[in-house]
PDB file of C-alpha atoms in Angstrom:
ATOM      1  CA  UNK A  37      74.336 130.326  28.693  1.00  0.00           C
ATOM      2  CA  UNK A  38      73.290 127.110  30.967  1.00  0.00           C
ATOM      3  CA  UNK A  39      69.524 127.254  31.994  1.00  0.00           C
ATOM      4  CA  UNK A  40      69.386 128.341  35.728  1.00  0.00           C
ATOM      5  CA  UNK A  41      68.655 124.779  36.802  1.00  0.00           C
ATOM      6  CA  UNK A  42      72.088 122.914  35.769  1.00  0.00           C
ATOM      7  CA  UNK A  43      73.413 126.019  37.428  1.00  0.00           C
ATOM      8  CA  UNK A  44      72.132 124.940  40.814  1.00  0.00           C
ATOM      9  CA  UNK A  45      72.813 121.287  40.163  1.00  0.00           C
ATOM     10  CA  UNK A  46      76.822 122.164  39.412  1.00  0.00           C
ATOM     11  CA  UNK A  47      78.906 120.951  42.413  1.00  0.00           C
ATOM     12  CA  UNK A  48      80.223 124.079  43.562  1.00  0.00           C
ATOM     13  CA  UNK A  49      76.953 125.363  43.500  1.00  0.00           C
ATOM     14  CA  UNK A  50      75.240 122.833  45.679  1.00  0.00           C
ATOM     15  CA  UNK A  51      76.609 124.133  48.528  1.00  0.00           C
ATOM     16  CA  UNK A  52      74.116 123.868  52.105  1.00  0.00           C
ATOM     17  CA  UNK A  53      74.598 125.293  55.623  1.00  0.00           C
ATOM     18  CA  UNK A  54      75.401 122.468  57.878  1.00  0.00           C
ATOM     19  CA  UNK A  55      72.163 121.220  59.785  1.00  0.00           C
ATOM     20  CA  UNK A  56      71.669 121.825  63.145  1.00  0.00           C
ATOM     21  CA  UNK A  57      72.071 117.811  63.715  1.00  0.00           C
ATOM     22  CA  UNK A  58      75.834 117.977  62.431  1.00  0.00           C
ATOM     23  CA  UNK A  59      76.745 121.181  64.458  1.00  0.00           C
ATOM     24  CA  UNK A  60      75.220 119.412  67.602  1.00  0.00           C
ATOM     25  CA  UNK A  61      77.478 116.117  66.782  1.00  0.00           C
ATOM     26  CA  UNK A  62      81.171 118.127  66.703  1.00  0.00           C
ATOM     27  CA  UNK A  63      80.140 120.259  69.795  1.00  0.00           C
ATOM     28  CA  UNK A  64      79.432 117.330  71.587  1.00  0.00           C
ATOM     29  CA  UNK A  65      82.736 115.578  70.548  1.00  0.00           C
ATOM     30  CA  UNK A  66      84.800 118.469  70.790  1.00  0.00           C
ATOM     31  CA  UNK A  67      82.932 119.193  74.946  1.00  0.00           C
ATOM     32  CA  UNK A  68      83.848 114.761  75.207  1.00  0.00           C
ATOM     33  CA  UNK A  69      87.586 115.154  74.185  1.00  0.00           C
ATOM     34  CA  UNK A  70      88.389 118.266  76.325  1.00  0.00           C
ATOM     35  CA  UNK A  71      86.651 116.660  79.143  1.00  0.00           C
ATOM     36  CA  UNK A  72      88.960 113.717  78.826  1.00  0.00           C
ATOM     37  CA  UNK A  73      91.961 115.326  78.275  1.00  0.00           C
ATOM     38  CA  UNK A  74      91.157 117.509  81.587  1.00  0.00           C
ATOM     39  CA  UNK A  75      90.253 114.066  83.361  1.00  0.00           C
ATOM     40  CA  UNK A  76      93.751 113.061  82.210  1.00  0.00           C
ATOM     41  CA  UNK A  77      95.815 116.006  83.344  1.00  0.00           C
ATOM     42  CA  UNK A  78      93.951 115.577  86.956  1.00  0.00           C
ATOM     43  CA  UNK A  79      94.759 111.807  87.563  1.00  0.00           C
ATOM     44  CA  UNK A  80      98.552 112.105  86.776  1.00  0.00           C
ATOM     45  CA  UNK A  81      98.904 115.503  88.607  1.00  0.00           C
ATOM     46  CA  UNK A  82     101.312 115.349  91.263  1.00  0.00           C
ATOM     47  CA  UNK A  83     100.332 114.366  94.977  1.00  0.00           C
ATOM     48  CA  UNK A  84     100.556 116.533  97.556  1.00  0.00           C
ATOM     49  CA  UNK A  85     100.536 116.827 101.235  1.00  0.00           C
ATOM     50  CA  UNK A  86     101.908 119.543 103.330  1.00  0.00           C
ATOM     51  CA  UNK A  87     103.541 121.902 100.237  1.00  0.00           C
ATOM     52  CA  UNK A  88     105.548 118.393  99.763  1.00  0.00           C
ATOM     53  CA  UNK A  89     105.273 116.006  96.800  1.00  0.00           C
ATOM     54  CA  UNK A  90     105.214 112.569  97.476  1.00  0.00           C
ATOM     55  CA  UNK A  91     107.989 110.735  95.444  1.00  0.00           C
ATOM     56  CA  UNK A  92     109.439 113.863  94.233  1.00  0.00           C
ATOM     57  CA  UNK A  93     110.065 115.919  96.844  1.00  0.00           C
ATOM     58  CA  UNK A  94     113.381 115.184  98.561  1.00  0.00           C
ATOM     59  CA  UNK A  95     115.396 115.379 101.996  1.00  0.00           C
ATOM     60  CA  UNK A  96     117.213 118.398 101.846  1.00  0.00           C
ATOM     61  CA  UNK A  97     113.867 120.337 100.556  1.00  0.00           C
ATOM     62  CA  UNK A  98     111.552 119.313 103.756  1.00  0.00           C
ATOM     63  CA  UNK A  99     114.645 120.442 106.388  1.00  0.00           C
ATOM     64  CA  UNK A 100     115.190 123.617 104.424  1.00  0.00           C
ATOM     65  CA  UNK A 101     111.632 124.434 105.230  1.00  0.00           C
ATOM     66  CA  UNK A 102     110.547 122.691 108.154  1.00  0.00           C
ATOM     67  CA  UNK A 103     113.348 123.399 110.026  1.00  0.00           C
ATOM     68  CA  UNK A 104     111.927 122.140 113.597  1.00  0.00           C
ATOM     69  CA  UNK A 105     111.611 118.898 112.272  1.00  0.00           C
ATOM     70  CA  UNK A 106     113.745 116.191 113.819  1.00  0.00           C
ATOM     71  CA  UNK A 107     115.893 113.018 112.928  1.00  0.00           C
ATOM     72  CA  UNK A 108     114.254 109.851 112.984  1.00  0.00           C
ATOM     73  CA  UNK A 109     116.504 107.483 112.326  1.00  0.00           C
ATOM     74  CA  UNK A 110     117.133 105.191 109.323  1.00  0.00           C
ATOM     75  CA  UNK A 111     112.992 103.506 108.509  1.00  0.00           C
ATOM     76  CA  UNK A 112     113.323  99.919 108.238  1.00  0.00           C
ATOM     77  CA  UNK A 113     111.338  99.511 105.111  1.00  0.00           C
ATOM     78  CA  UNK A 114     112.692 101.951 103.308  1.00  0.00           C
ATOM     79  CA  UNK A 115     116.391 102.124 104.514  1.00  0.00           C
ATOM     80  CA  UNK A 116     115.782 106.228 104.005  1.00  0.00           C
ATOM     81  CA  UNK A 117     116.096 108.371 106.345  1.00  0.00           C
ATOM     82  CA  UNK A 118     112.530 109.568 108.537  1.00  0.00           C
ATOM     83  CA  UNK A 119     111.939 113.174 110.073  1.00  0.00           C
ATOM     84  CA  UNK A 120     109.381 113.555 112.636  1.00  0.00           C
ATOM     85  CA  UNK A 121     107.635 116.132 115.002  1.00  0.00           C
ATOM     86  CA  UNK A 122     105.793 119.789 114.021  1.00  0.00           C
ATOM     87  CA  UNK A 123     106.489 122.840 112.193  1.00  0.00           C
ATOM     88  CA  UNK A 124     104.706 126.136 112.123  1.00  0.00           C
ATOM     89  CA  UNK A 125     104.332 126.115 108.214  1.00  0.00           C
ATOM     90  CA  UNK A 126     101.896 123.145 109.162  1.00  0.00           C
ATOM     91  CA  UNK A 127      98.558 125.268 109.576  1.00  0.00           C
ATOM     92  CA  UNK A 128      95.936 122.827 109.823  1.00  0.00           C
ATOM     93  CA  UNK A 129      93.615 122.294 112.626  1.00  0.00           C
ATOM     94  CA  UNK A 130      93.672 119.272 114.906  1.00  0.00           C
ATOM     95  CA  UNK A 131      97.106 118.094 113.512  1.00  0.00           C
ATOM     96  CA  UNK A 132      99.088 116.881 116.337  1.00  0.00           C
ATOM     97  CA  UNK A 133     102.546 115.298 114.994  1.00  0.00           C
ATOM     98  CA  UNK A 134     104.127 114.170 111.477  1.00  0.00           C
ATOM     99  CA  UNK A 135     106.160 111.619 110.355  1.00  0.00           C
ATOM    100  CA  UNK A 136     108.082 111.811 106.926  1.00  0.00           C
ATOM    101  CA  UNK A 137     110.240 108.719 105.365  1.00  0.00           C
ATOM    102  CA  UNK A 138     112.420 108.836 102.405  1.00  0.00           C
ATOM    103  CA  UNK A 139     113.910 106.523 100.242  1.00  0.00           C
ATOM    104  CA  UNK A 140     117.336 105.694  99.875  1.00  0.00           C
ATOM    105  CA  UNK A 141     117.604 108.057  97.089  1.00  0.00           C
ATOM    106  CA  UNK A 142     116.027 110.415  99.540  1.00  0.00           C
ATOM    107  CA  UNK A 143     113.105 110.951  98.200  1.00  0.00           C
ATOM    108  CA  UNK A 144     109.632 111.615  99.864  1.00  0.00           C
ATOM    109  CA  UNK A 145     107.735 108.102  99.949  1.00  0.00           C
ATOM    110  CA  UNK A 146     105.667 108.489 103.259  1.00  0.00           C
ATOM    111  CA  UNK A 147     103.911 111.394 105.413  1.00  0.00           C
ATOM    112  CA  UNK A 148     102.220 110.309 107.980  1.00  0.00           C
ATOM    113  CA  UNK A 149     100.225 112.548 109.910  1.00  0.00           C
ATOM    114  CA  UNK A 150      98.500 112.534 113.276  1.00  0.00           C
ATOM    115  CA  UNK A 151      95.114 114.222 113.921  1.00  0.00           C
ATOM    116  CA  UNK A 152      92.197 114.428 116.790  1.00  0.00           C
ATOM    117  CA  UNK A 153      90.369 111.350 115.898  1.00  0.00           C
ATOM    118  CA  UNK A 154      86.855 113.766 116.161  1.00  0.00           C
ATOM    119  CA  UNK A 155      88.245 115.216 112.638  1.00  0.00           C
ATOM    120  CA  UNK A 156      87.706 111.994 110.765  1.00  0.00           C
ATOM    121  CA  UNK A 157      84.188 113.415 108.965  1.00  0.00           C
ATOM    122  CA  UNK A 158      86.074 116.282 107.630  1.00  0.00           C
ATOM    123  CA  UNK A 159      89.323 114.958 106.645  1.00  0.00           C
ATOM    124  CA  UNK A 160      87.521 112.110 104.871  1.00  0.00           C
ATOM    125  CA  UNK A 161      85.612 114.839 103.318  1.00  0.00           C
ATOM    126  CA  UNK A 162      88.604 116.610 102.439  1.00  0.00           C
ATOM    127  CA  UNK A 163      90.090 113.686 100.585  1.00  0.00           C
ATOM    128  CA  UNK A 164      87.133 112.792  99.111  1.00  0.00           C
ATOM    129  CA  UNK A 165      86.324 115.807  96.651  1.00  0.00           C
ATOM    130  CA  UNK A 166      89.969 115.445  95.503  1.00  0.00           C
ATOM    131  CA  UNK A 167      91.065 111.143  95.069  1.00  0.00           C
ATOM    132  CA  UNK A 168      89.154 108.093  93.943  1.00  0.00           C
ATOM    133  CA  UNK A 169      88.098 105.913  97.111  1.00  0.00           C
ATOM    134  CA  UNK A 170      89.162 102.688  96.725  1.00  0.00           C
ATOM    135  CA  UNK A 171      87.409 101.524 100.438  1.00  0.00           C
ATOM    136  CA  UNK A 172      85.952 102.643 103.191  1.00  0.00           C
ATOM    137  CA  UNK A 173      84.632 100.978 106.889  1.00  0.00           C
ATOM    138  CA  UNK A 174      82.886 103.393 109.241  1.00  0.00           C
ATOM    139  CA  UNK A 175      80.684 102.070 111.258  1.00  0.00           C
ATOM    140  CA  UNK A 176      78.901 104.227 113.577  1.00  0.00           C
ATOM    141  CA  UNK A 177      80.677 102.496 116.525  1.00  0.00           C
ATOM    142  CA  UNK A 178      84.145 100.842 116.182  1.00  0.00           C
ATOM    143  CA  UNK A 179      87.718 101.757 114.223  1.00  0.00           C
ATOM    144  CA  UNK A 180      87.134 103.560 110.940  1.00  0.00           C
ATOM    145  CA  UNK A 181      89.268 102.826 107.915  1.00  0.00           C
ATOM    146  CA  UNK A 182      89.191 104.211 104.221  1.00  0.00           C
ATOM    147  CA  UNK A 183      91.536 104.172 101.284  1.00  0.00           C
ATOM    148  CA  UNK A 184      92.222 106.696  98.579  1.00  0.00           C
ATOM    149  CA  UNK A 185      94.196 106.387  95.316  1.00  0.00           C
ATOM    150  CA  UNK A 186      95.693 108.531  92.982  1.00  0.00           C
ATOM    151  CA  UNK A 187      98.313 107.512  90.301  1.00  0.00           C
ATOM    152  CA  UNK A 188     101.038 105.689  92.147  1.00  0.00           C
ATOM    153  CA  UNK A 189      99.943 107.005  96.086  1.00  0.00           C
ATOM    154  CA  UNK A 190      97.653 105.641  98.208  1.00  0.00           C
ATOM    155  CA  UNK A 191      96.527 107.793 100.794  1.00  0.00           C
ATOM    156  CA  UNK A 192      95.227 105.785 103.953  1.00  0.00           C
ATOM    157  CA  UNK A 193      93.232 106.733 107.231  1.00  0.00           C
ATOM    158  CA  UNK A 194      92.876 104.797 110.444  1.00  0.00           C
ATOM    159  CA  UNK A 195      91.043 106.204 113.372  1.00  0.00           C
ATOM    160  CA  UNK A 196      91.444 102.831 115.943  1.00  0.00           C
ATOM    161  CA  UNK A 197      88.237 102.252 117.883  1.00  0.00           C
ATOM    162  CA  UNK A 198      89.956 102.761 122.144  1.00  0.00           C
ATOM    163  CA  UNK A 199      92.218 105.576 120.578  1.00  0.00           C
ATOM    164  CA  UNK A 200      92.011 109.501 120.749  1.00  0.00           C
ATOM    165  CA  UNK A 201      94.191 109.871 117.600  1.00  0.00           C
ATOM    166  CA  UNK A 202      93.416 108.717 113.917  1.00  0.00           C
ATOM    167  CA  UNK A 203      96.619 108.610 111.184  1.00  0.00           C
ATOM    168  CA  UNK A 204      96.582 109.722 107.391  1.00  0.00           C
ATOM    169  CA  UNK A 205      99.328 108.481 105.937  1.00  0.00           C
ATOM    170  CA  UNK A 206     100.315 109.191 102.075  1.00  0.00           C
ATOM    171  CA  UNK A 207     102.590 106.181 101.019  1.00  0.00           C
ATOM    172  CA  UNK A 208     103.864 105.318  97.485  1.00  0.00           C
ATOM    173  CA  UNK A 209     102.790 102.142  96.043  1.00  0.00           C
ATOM    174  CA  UNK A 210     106.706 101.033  96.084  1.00  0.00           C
ATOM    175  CA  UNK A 211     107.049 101.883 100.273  1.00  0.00           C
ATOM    176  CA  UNK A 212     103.580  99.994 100.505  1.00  0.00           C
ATOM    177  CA  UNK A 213     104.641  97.252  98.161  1.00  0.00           C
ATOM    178  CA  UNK A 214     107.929  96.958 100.320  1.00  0.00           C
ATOM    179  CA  UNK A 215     106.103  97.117 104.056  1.00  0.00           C
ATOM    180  CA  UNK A 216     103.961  94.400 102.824  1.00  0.00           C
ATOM    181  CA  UNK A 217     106.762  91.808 101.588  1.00  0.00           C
ATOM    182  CA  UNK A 218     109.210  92.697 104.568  1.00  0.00           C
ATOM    183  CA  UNK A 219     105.397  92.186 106.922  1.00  0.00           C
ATOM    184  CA  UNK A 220     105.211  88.743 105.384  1.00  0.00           C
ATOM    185  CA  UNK A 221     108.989  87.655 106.206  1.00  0.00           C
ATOM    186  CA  UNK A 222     109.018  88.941 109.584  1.00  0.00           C
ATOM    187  CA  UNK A 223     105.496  86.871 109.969  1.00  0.00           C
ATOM    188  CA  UNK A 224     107.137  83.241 108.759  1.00  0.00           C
ATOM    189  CA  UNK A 225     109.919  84.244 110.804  1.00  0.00           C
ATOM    190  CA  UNK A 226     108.134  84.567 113.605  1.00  0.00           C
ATOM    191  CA  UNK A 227     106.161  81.299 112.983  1.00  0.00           C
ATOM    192  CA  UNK A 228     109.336  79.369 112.515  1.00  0.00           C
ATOM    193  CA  UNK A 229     110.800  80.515 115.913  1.00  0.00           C
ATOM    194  CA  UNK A 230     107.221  79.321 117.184  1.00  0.00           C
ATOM    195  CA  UNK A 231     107.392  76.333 115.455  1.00  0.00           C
ATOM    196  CA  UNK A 232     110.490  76.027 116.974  1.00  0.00           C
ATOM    197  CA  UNK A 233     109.710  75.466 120.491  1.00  0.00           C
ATOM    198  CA  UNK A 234     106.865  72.757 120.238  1.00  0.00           C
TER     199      UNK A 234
END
C-alpha cells in the first residue's frame, strides 16, 4: 500500500476547487459576449416608423392599412410611387401630415413626417434613447438639425428657423445616395444654362 503522501501527489488526486480569481474571469467573459451579441441583434434590427419597415415594407401593405392615404405621384428620385396625407392608425401627438416614397420595386425607402416644430425636444429625445446620433445643430435661436443612424437608414430632422413645422424623415442610404447624385446633376445643369447666358 502507497504511503498517504504519493497518494495526494497522484494526478487524479490533485484535484483543487477553482479560485475565486478564475470563476471571476469566465463570468466576466461570459456577461462581455452576451452583451455583444445583444449589441449585435439591436444594430441590425429592423427600422421602424409608423408600424412600417423601412426597405421592407411594401406598397400594397401601407394602402391596405392606411387606407386614407392618397396618391402622390411617381417621386423623382426614386421613380416609385409616393402616398401622402393622414390616417387614424397614426396616433401621435403634434403630427400634422406624412409623406411615404417607394422604390421601383415598391418598397418603403422614405417616410417623411410633419410635426409642430415646438415638439423638436421630445422627438429628438425620442430618437435619441433608440439610434446612434451621427450630428446635431441646435442652437438656442435659429433652424435646428440632427442626424440619426441605424444600419442602412438615416433618420433626419429639420425644424427651419421662420417655419411653424419641423420634418423627420426616415430615408434609406440608397434613396439618400440617389437624391444626392440626381442634386448634383440638376446643380451643373443649372450652372451650364447660367453659364450660358453670359
Amino acid at each position: 500500500m502507497l504511503p498517504a503522501t504519493l497518494k495526494l501527489q497522484h494526478p487524479l488526486t490533485q484535484w483543487r476547487p477553482p479560485s475565486l480569481r478564475r470563476f471571476r474571469w469566465l463570468w466576466q467573459t461570459t456577461l462581455t459576449v452576451a452583451m455583444v451579441m445583444g449589441f449585435s441583434l439591436g444594430l441590425y434590427a429592423d427600422v421602424q416608423s409608423l408600424g412600417f419597415t423601412l426597405g421592407k415594407t411594401d406598397y400594397k401593405t401601407v394602402t391596405q392599412q392606411a387606407p386614407s392615404l392618397k396618391d402622390g405621384g411617381i417621386n423623382k428620385y426614386s421613380n416609385g410611387k409616393m402616398l401622402k396625407g393622414m390616417s387614424k392608425q397614426f396616433k401621435i401627438q403634434g403630427l400634422k401630415d406624412t409623406l411615404f416614397i417607394f422604390d421601383k420595386q415598391e418598397k418603403l425607402a422614405v417616410i417623411m413626417m410633419t410635426f409642430n416644430k415646438h415638439q423638436f425636444d421630445t422627438v429628438f429625445g425620442y430618437l435619441k434613447s433608440k439610434y446612434a446620433l451621427q450630428s446635431k445643430r441646435i442652437p438656442f435661436v435659429g433652424s435646428k438639425r440632427a442626424v440619426f443612424k441605424k444600419e442602412d437608414v438615416k433618420i433626419k430632422m429639420n425644424a427651419p428657423h421662420l417655419s411653424f413645422d419641423m420634418d423627420v424623415m426616415y430615408l434609406t442610404d440608397k434613396f439618400d445616395r440617389d437624391y444626392k447624385r440626381i442634386q448634383r446633376l440638376e446643380q451643373r445643369q443649372k450652372n451650364k444654362r447660367e453659364q450660358s447666358q453670359f
